[in-house]
Amino acid sequence: MNYSITDLSNLIDHTNLHPDATAQDIQLLCQQANQYHFKMVAINQSQTALCAKLLNTSKVHVGAAISFPLGQTTLASKLFDTQDAIANGADEIDYVVNLTAVKNQQWSLVADEMQKIVFLCRQNNVISKVIFENCYLTTNEIIKLAEIAKEIKPDFIKTSTGFGPSGATIDDVKLMKKTVGNSVAVKAAGGIRNANDFLAMLAAGATRIGTSAGIAIITELTQRLTAQNTTTISITPTKK
């Protein structure tokens, strides 16, 4: 497929999840997202209302991180936080699965959590993303989580929080996409900081990229297009 710079920008979730982010940092994040036509600002839940206010007249979405980055809160807590974020203006939710439940192979608990959070998002016309945090998971655990997601159908499954010991990998994106097929989209996040990595994740099957380096990536891609005297970049899917 051929992508313009605007097309590529619109695949980026512009991210600031740092615990010490100030109101000024968040204001800058929103200004940048609007200027560069990014799809979403990815922020901690407490920043939701501010971002919703700043982006009120923008096409940029407000994405709240729920139970971030460990996922180790109860379902009741996650549901409350999801509803609170939506009430404060979030139109996308990225929540972290209960990794302890995954490791204990409590798949019914994992599925129940996913079902209820995704249903709540659907009720409110909000995009849902399920964060796996693959750096802590085995291949079989990733496949099982993806199979559950294929049945429940959140909008996205996501590789990582960016706060674990490692982030997105090409192999993980391919595995996740192969498992869910066209039923669920895949978001890659964590450690994606340059144009080559960005394009490689798209070629592997991701259709949303979470990164704090979006401006640098889009700047690099713009320079490439200018040097090549063209307006689009062709991305060929890599073999599964």
PDB file of C-alpha atoms in Angstrom:
ATOM      1  CA  MET A   1       0.000   0.000   0.000  1.00  0.00           C
ATOM      2  CA  ASN A   2       1.045   3.589  -0.574  1.00  0.00           C
ATOM      3  CA  TYR A   3       0.997   6.041   2.325  1.00  0.00           C
ATOM      4  CA  SER A   4       1.326   9.806   2.358  1.00  0.00           C
ATOM      5  CA  ILE A   5       2.979  11.565   5.283  1.00  0.00           C
ATOM      6  CA  THR A   6      -0.469  12.455   6.630  1.00  0.00           C
ATOM      7  CA  ASP A   7      -1.540   8.806   6.332  1.00  0.00           C
ATOM      8  CA  LEU A   8       1.520   7.708   8.312  1.00  0.00           C
ATOM      9  CA  SER A   9       1.091  10.432  10.931  1.00  0.00           C
ATOM     10  CA  ASN A  10      -2.470   9.264  11.471  1.00  0.00           C
ATOM     11  CA  LEU A  11      -1.187   5.856  12.560  1.00  0.00           C
ATOM     12  CA  ILE A  12       0.752   7.300  15.499  1.00  0.00           C
ATOM     13  CA  ASP A  13      -0.362   7.486  19.124  1.00  0.00           C
ATOM     14  CA  HIS A  14       1.711  10.421  20.413  1.00  0.00           C
ATOM     15  CA  THR A  15       2.787   9.383  23.885  1.00  0.00           C
ATOM     16  CA  ASN A  16       3.733  10.925  27.204  1.00  0.00           C
ATOM     17  CA  LEU A  17       3.190   8.503  30.067  1.00  0.00           C
ATOM     18  CA  HIS A  18       5.972   9.773  32.300  1.00  0.00           C
ATOM     19  CA  PRO A  19       4.979  10.054  35.961  1.00  0.00           C
ATOM     20  CA  ASP A  20       6.560  13.501  36.206  1.00  0.00           C
ATOM     21  CA  ALA A  21       4.792  15.005  33.169  1.00  0.00           C
ATOM     22  CA  THR A  22       3.618  18.525  33.966  1.00  0.00           C
ATOM     23  CA  ALA A  23       0.543  20.326  32.655  1.00  0.00           C
ATOM     24  CA  GLN A  24       2.882  22.207  30.316  1.00  0.00           C
ATOM     25  CA  ASP A  25       4.264  18.904  29.013  1.00  0.00           C
ATOM     26  CA  ILE A  26       0.758  17.668  28.302  1.00  0.00           C
ATOM     27  CA  GLN A  27      -0.215  20.934  26.619  1.00  0.00           C
ATOM     28  CA  LEU A  28       2.822  20.581  24.358  1.00  0.00           C
ATOM     29  CA  LEU A  29       1.924  16.953  23.616  1.00  0.00           C
ATOM     30  CA  CYS A  30      -1.563  17.998  22.487  1.00  0.00           C
ATOM     31  CA  GLN A  31      -0.242  20.889  20.397  1.00  0.00           C
ATOM     32  CA  GLN A  32       2.217  18.577  18.661  1.00  0.00           C
ATOM     33  CA  ALA A  33      -0.411  15.894  18.045  1.00  0.00           C
ATOM     34  CA  ASN A  34      -2.685  18.457  16.432  1.00  0.00           C
ATOM     35  CA  GLN A  35       0.109  19.996  14.368  1.00  0.00           C
ATOM     36  CA  TYR A  36       1.412  16.670  13.044  1.00  0.00           C
ATOM     37  CA  HIS A  37      -2.015  15.021  12.561  1.00  0.00           C
ATOM     38  CA  PHE A  38      -1.297  12.174  14.961  1.00  0.00           C
ATOM     39  CA  LYS A  39      -4.195   9.835  15.709  1.00  0.00           C
ATOM     40  CA  MET A  40      -4.180  10.046  19.483  1.00  0.00           C
ATOM     41  CA  VAL A  41      -2.440  11.341  22.574  1.00  0.00           C
ATOM     42  CA  ALA A  42      -1.592   8.485  24.932  1.00  0.00           C
ATOM     43  CA  ILE A  43      -1.598   9.721  28.497  1.00  0.00           C
ATOM     44  CA  ASN A  44      -2.101   8.572  32.069  1.00  0.00           C
ATOM     45  CA  GLN A  45      -5.704   8.577  33.215  1.00  0.00           C
ATOM     46  CA  SER A  46      -5.345  11.660  35.437  1.00  0.00           C
ATOM     47  CA  GLN A  47      -4.461  13.753  32.357  1.00  0.00           C
ATOM     48  CA  THR A  48      -7.659  12.816  30.500  1.00  0.00           C
ATOM     49  CA  ALA A  49      -9.792  15.855  31.291  1.00  0.00           C
ATOM     50  CA  LEU A  50      -6.999  18.288  30.421  1.00  0.00           C
ATOM     51  CA  CYS A  51      -6.336  16.620  27.065  1.00  0.00           C
ATOM     52  CA  ALA A  52     -10.042  16.444  26.243  1.00  0.00           C
ATOM     53  CA  LYS A  53     -10.318  20.166  26.886  1.00  0.00           C
ATOM     54  CA  LEU A  54      -7.207  21.006  24.847  1.00  0.00           C
ATOM     55  CA  LEU A  55      -8.297  18.809  21.931  1.00  0.00           C
ATOM     56  CA  ASN A  56     -11.990  19.656  22.033  1.00  0.00           C
ATOM     57  CA  THR A  57     -12.052  21.038  18.468  1.00  0.00           C
ATOM     58  CA  SER A  58      -9.378  18.679  17.110  1.00  0.00           C
ATOM     59  CA  LYS A  59      -9.613  15.330  15.321  1.00  0.00           C
ATOM     60  CA  VAL A  60      -6.940  13.947  17.671  1.00  0.00           C
ATOM     61  CA  HIS A  61      -8.286  11.277  20.012  1.00  0.00           C
ATOM     62  CA  VAL A  62      -7.687  11.162  23.775  1.00  0.00           C
ATOM     63  CA  GLY A  63      -6.363   7.796  24.919  1.00  0.00           C
ATOM     64  CA  ALA A  64      -6.306   6.952  28.627  1.00  0.00           C
ATOM     65  CA  ALA A  65      -4.031   4.235  29.994  1.00  0.00           C
ATOM     66  CA  ILE A  66      -5.855   2.004  32.496  1.00  0.00           C
ATOM     67  CA  SER A  67      -4.150  -0.077  35.215  1.00  0.00           C
ATOM     68  CA  PHE A  68      -0.891   1.140  33.763  1.00  0.00           C
ATOM     69  CA  PRO A  69       1.773  -0.182  33.522  1.00  0.00           C
ATOM     70  CA  LEU A  70       1.414  -3.355  35.616  1.00  0.00           C
ATOM     71  CA  GLY A  71      -2.190  -4.399  35.111  1.00  0.00           C
ATOM     72  CA  GLN A  72      -2.330  -5.580  38.696  1.00  0.00           C
ATOM     73  CA  THR A  73      -5.627  -4.063  39.782  1.00  0.00           C
ATOM     74  CA  THR A  74      -8.984  -5.753  40.205  1.00  0.00           C
ATOM     75  CA  LEU A  75     -11.602  -5.905  37.482  1.00  0.00           C
ATOM     76  CA  ALA A  76     -13.859  -3.624  39.547  1.00  0.00           C
ATOM     77  CA  SER A  77     -11.059  -1.080  39.732  1.00  0.00           C
ATOM     78  CA  LYS A  78     -10.348  -1.297  36.006  1.00  0.00           C
ATOM     79  CA  LEU A  79     -14.000  -0.858  35.147  1.00  0.00           C
ATOM     80  CA  PHE A  80     -14.322   2.159  37.440  1.00  0.00           C
ATOM     81  CA  ASP A  81     -11.181   3.741  35.977  1.00  0.00           C
ATOM     82  CA  THR A  82     -12.376   3.051  32.434  1.00  0.00           C
ATOM     83  CA  GLN A  83     -15.749   4.652  33.111  1.00  0.00           C
ATOM     84  CA  ASP A  84     -14.074   7.588  34.848  1.00  0.00           C
ATOM     85  CA  ALA A  85     -11.712   8.145  31.923  1.00  0.00           C
ATOM     86  CA  ILE A  86     -14.612   8.045  29.453  1.00  0.00           C
ATOM     87  CA  ALA A  87     -16.593  10.478  31.591  1.00  0.00           C
ATOM     88  CA  ASN A  88     -13.611  12.831  31.501  1.00  0.00           C
ATOM     89  CA  GLY A  89     -13.377  12.738  27.702  1.00  0.00           C
ATOM     90  CA  ALA A  90     -11.363   9.679  26.699  1.00  0.00           C
ATOM     91  CA  ASP A  91     -12.440   8.175  23.396  1.00  0.00           C
ATOM     92  CA  GLU A  92      -9.789   5.440  23.427  1.00  0.00           C
ATOM     93  CA  ILE A  93      -8.835   3.098  26.274  1.00  0.00           C
ATOM     94  CA  ASP A  94      -5.569   1.153  26.531  1.00  0.00           C
ATOM     95  CA  TYR A  95      -5.738  -1.271  29.474  1.00  0.00           C
ATOM     96  CA  VAL A  96      -3.129  -3.742  30.724  1.00  0.00           C
ATOM     97  CA  VAL A  97      -4.181  -7.358  31.184  1.00  0.00           C
ATOM     98  CA  ASN A  98      -3.838  -9.075  34.545  1.00  0.00           C
ATOM     99  CA  LEU A  99      -0.446 -10.689  33.969  1.00  0.00           C
ATOM    100  CA  THR A 100      -0.640 -12.731  37.169  1.00  0.00           C
ATOM    101  CA  ALA A 101      -3.845 -14.311  35.898  1.00  0.00           C
ATOM    102  CA  VAL A 102      -2.123 -15.055  32.585  1.00  0.00           C
ATOM    103  CA  LYS A 103       0.820 -16.689  34.336  1.00  0.00           C
ATOM    104  CA  ASN A 104      -1.583 -18.734  36.484  1.00  0.00           C
ATOM    105  CA  GLN A 105      -3.443 -19.762  33.309  1.00  0.00           C
ATOM    106  CA  GLN A 106      -6.660 -18.306  34.711  1.00  0.00           C
ATOM    107  CA  TRP A 107      -7.979 -17.807  31.218  1.00  0.00           C
ATOM    108  CA  SER A 108     -11.628 -17.430  32.243  1.00  0.00           C
ATOM    109  CA  LEU A 109     -10.642 -14.510  34.490  1.00  0.00           C
ATOM    110  CA  VAL A 110      -8.616 -12.932  31.683  1.00  0.00           C
ATOM    111  CA  ALA A 111     -11.497 -13.383  29.231  1.00  0.00           C
ATOM    112  CA  ASP A 112     -14.058 -12.017  31.690  1.00  0.00           C
ATOM    113  CA  GLU A 113     -11.923  -8.922  32.282  1.00  0.00           C
ATOM    114  CA  MET A 114     -11.498  -8.345  28.564  1.00  0.00           C
ATOM    115  CA  GLN A 115     -15.171  -8.950  27.813  1.00  0.00           C
ATOM    116  CA  LYS A 116     -16.404  -6.466  30.409  1.00  0.00           C
ATOM    117  CA  ILE A 117     -13.938  -3.701  29.604  1.00  0.00           C
ATOM    118  CA  VAL A 118     -14.473  -4.043  25.851  1.00  0.00           C
ATOM    119  CA  PHE A 119     -18.263  -4.088  26.338  1.00  0.00           C
ATOM    120  CA  LEU A 120     -18.083  -0.908  28.433  1.00  0.00           C
ATOM    121  CA  CYS A 121     -16.055   0.762  25.687  1.00  0.00           C
ATOM    122  CA  ARG A 122     -18.500  -0.356  23.002  1.00  0.00           C
ATOM    123  CA  GLN A 123     -21.428   0.997  25.010  1.00  0.00           C
ATOM    124  CA  ASN A 124     -19.745   4.390  24.983  1.00  0.00           C
ATOM    125  CA  ASN A 125     -18.501   4.278  21.366  1.00  0.00           C
ATOM    126  CA  VAL A 126     -14.906   4.234  22.599  1.00  0.00           C
ATOM    127  CA  ILE A 127     -11.988   2.368  20.994  1.00  0.00           C
ATOM    128  CA  SER A 128     -10.573  -0.450  23.149  1.00  0.00           C
ATOM    129  CA  LYS A 129      -6.987  -1.687  23.191  1.00  0.00           C
ATOM    130  CA  VAL A 130      -5.705  -4.619  25.226  1.00  0.00           C
ATOM    131  CA  ILE A 131      -2.052  -4.391  26.280  1.00  0.00           C
ATOM    132  CA  PHE A 132      -0.349  -7.794  26.514  1.00  0.00           C
ATOM    133  CA  GLU A 133       3.137  -6.723  27.746  1.00  0.00           C
ATOM    134  CA  ASN A 134       4.780  -9.452  25.685  1.00  0.00           C
ATOM    135  CA  CYS A 135       8.214  -9.159  27.312  1.00  0.00           C
ATOM    136  CA  TYR A 136       6.823 -11.137  30.264  1.00  0.00           C
ATOM    137  CA  LEU A 137       4.972 -13.729  28.181  1.00  0.00           C
ATOM    138  CA  THR A 138       5.807 -16.979  26.439  1.00  0.00           C
ATOM    139  CA  THR A 139       4.865 -17.572  22.824  1.00  0.00           C
ATOM    140  CA  ASN A 140       2.008 -19.833  23.922  1.00  0.00           C
ATOM    141  CA  GLU A 141       0.705 -17.187  26.328  1.00  0.00           C
ATOM    142  CA  ILE A 142       0.731 -14.547  23.586  1.00  0.00           C
ATOM    143  CA  ILE A 143      -1.157 -16.911  21.281  1.00  0.00           C
ATOM    144  CA  LYS A 144      -3.730 -17.757  23.974  1.00  0.00           C
ATOM    145  CA  LEU A 145      -4.336 -14.079  24.754  1.00  0.00           C
ATOM    146  CA  ALA A 146      -4.709 -13.322  21.058  1.00  0.00           C
ATOM    147  CA  GLU A 147      -7.157 -16.209  20.662  1.00  0.00           C
ATOM    148  CA  ILE A 148      -9.277 -14.798  23.493  1.00  0.00           C
ATOM    149  CA  ALA A 149      -9.165 -11.386  21.827  1.00  0.00           C
ATOM    150  CA  LYS A 150     -10.187 -12.932  18.514  1.00  0.00           C
ATOM    151  CA  GLU A 151     -13.386 -14.137  20.192  1.00  0.00           C
ATOM    152  CA  ILE A 152     -14.134 -10.964  22.170  1.00  0.00           C
ATOM    153  CA  LYS A 153     -12.980  -8.539  19.473  1.00  0.00           C
ATOM    154  CA  PRO A 154     -11.486  -5.468  21.115  1.00  0.00           C
ATOM    155  CA  ASP A 155     -10.463  -2.917  18.508  1.00  0.00           C
ATOM    156  CA  PHE A 156      -6.749  -3.559  19.060  1.00  0.00           C
ATOM    157  CA  ILE A 157      -4.349  -5.844  20.845  1.00  0.00           C
ATOM    158  CA  LYS A 158      -1.124  -4.118  21.819  1.00  0.00           C
ATOM    159  CA  THR A 159       2.390  -5.455  22.293  1.00  0.00           C
ATOM    160  CA  SER A 160       3.703  -3.477  25.244  1.00  0.00           C
ATOM    161  CA  THR A 161       3.439  -0.623  27.711  1.00  0.00           C
ATOM    162  CA  GLY A 162       6.927   0.665  26.957  1.00  0.00           C
ATOM    163  CA  PHE A 163       7.756   0.369  30.661  1.00  0.00           C
ATOM    164  CA  GLY A 164       8.793  -3.295  30.674  1.00  0.00           C
ATOM    165  CA  PRO A 165      12.345  -4.592  30.079  1.00  0.00           C
ATOM    166  CA  SER A 166      11.687  -4.626  26.313  1.00  0.00           C
ATOM    167  CA  GLY A 167       9.123  -3.321  23.859  1.00  0.00           C
ATOM    168  CA  ALA A 168       7.625  -4.291  20.537  1.00  0.00           C
ATOM    169  CA  THR A 169       9.334  -6.833  18.300  1.00  0.00           C
ATOM    170  CA  ILE A 170       8.664  -7.720  14.691  1.00  0.00           C
ATOM    171  CA  ASP A 171       8.157 -11.380  15.584  1.00  0.00           C
ATOM    172  CA  ASP A 172       5.562 -10.540  18.232  1.00  0.00           C
ATOM    173  CA  VAL A 173       3.606  -8.306  15.877  1.00  0.00           C
ATOM    174  CA  LYS A 174       3.615 -11.024  13.212  1.00  0.00           C
ATOM    175  CA  LEU A 175       2.500 -13.655  15.740  1.00  0.00           C
ATOM    176  CA  MET A 176      -0.297 -11.497  17.115  1.00  0.00           C
ATOM    177  CA  LYS A 177      -1.556 -10.584  13.647  1.00  0.00           C
ATOM    178  CA  LYS A 178      -1.347 -14.162  12.422  1.00  0.00           C
ATOM    179  CA  THR A 179      -3.441 -15.328  15.386  1.00  0.00           C
ATOM    180  CA  VAL A 180      -6.201 -12.718  15.211  1.00  0.00           C
ATOM    181  CA  GLY A 181      -6.253 -12.323  11.432  1.00  0.00           C
ATOM    182  CA  ASN A 182      -8.584  -9.555  10.341  1.00  0.00           C
ATOM    183  CA  SER A 183     -10.771  -9.817  13.460  1.00  0.00           C
ATOM    184  CA  VAL A 184      -8.656  -7.428  15.565  1.00  0.00           C
ATOM    185  CA  ALA A 185      -6.050  -4.797  14.726  1.00  0.00           C
ATOM    186  CA  VAL A 186      -2.551  -4.777  16.244  1.00  0.00           C
ATOM    187  CA  LYS A 187      -0.818  -1.851  17.916  1.00  0.00           C
ATOM    188  CA  ALA A 188       2.964  -1.902  18.364  1.00  0.00           C
ATOM    189  CA  ALA A 189       4.477   0.164  21.166  1.00  0.00           C
ATOM    190  CA  GLY A 190       7.714   0.360  23.100  1.00  0.00           C
ATOM    191  CA  GLY A 191      11.125   1.208  21.697  1.00  0.00           C
ATOM    192  CA  ILE A 192       9.960   2.409  18.261  1.00  0.00           C
ATOM    193  CA  ARG A 193      12.116   5.489  17.780  1.00  0.00           C
ATOM    194  CA  ASN A 194      13.144   5.761  14.110  1.00  0.00           C
ATOM    195  CA  ALA A 195      11.616   5.557  10.652  1.00  0.00           C
ATOM    196  CA  ASN A 196      12.990   2.116   9.812  1.00  0.00           C
ATOM    197  CA  ASP A 197      11.527   0.533  12.950  1.00  0.00           C
ATOM    198  CA  PHE A 198       8.235   2.347  12.366  1.00  0.00           C
ATOM    199  CA  LEU A 199       7.918   1.071   8.789  1.00  0.00           C
ATOM    200  CA  ALA A 200       8.984  -2.434   9.801  1.00  0.00           C
ATOM    201  CA  MET A 201       6.200  -2.624  12.386  1.00  0.00           C
ATOM    202  CA  LEU A 202       3.643  -1.569   9.777  1.00  0.00           C
ATOM    203  CA  ALA A 203       4.969  -4.136   7.330  1.00  0.00           C
ATOM    204  CA  ALA A 204       4.694  -6.809  10.042  1.00  0.00           C
ATOM    205  CA  GLY A 205       0.993  -6.085  10.444  1.00  0.00           C
ATOM    206  CA  ALA A 206       0.593  -3.259  12.959  1.00  0.00           C
ATOM    207  CA  THR A 207      -1.875  -0.520  12.043  1.00  0.00           C
ATOM    208  CA  ARG A 208      -1.245   1.732  15.034  1.00  0.00           C
ATOM    209  CA  ILE A 209       2.120   2.711  16.539  1.00  0.00           C
ATOM    210  CA  GLY A 210       2.596   4.042  20.052  1.00  0.00           C
ATOM    211  CA  THR A 211       5.709   6.169  20.409  1.00  0.00           C
ATOM    212  CA  SER A 212       7.115   9.290  22.016  1.00  0.00           C
ATOM    213  CA  ALA A 213       9.346   9.760  18.950  1.00  0.00           C
ATOM    214  CA  GLY A 214       6.575  10.474  16.458  1.00  0.00           C
ATOM    215  CA  ILE A 215       7.882  13.893  15.455  1.00  0.00           C
ATOM    216  CA  ALA A 216      11.377  12.560  14.781  1.00  0.00           C
ATOM    217  CA  ILE A 217       9.938   9.656  12.773  1.00  0.00           C
ATOM    218  CA  ILE A 218       7.678  11.845  10.634  1.00  0.00           C
ATOM    219  CA  THR A 219      10.469  14.366  10.105  1.00  0.00           C
ATOM    220  CA  GLU A 220      12.795  11.605   8.917  1.00  0.00           C
ATOM    221  CA  LEU A 221      10.152  10.190   6.566  1.00  0.00           C
ATOM    222  CA  THR A 222       9.379  13.648   5.162  1.00  0.00           C
ATOM    223  CA  GLN A 223      13.056  14.163   4.406  1.00  0.00           C
ATOM    224  CA  ARG A 224      13.198  10.799   2.625  1.00  0.00           C
ATOM    225  CA  LEU A 225      10.237  11.659   0.429  1.00  0.00           C
ATOM    226  CA  THR A 226      11.695  15.052  -0.412  1.00  0.00           C
ATOM    227  CA  ALA A 227      15.032  13.463  -1.341  1.00  0.00           C
ATOM    228  CA  GLN A 228      13.245  10.886  -3.514  1.00  0.00           C
ATOM    229  CA  ASN A 229      11.004  13.543  -5.085  1.00  0.00           C
ATOM    230  CA  THR A 230       7.857  11.590  -4.262  1.00  0.00           C
ATOM    231  CA  THR A 231       4.814  12.043  -2.043  1.00  0.00           C
ATOM    232  CA  THR A 232       4.108   8.492  -0.889  1.00  0.00           C
ATOM    233  CA  ILE A 233       5.868   5.542   0.690  1.00  0.00           C
ATOM    234  CA  SER A 234       5.040   1.999  -0.356  1.00  0.00           C
ATOM    235  CA  ILE A 235       4.844  -0.586   2.453  1.00  0.00           C
ATOM    236  CA  THR A 236       4.888  -4.232   1.484  1.00  0.00           C
ATOM    237  CA  PRO A 237       3.700  -6.711   4.127  1.00  0.00           C
ATOM    238  CA  THR A 238       6.466  -9.026   5.329  1.00  0.00           C
ATOM    239  CA  LYS A 239       5.968 -12.779   5.079  1.00  0.00           C
ATOM    240  CA  LYS A 240       4.266 -14.323   8.082  1.00  0.00           C
TER     241      LYS A 240
END
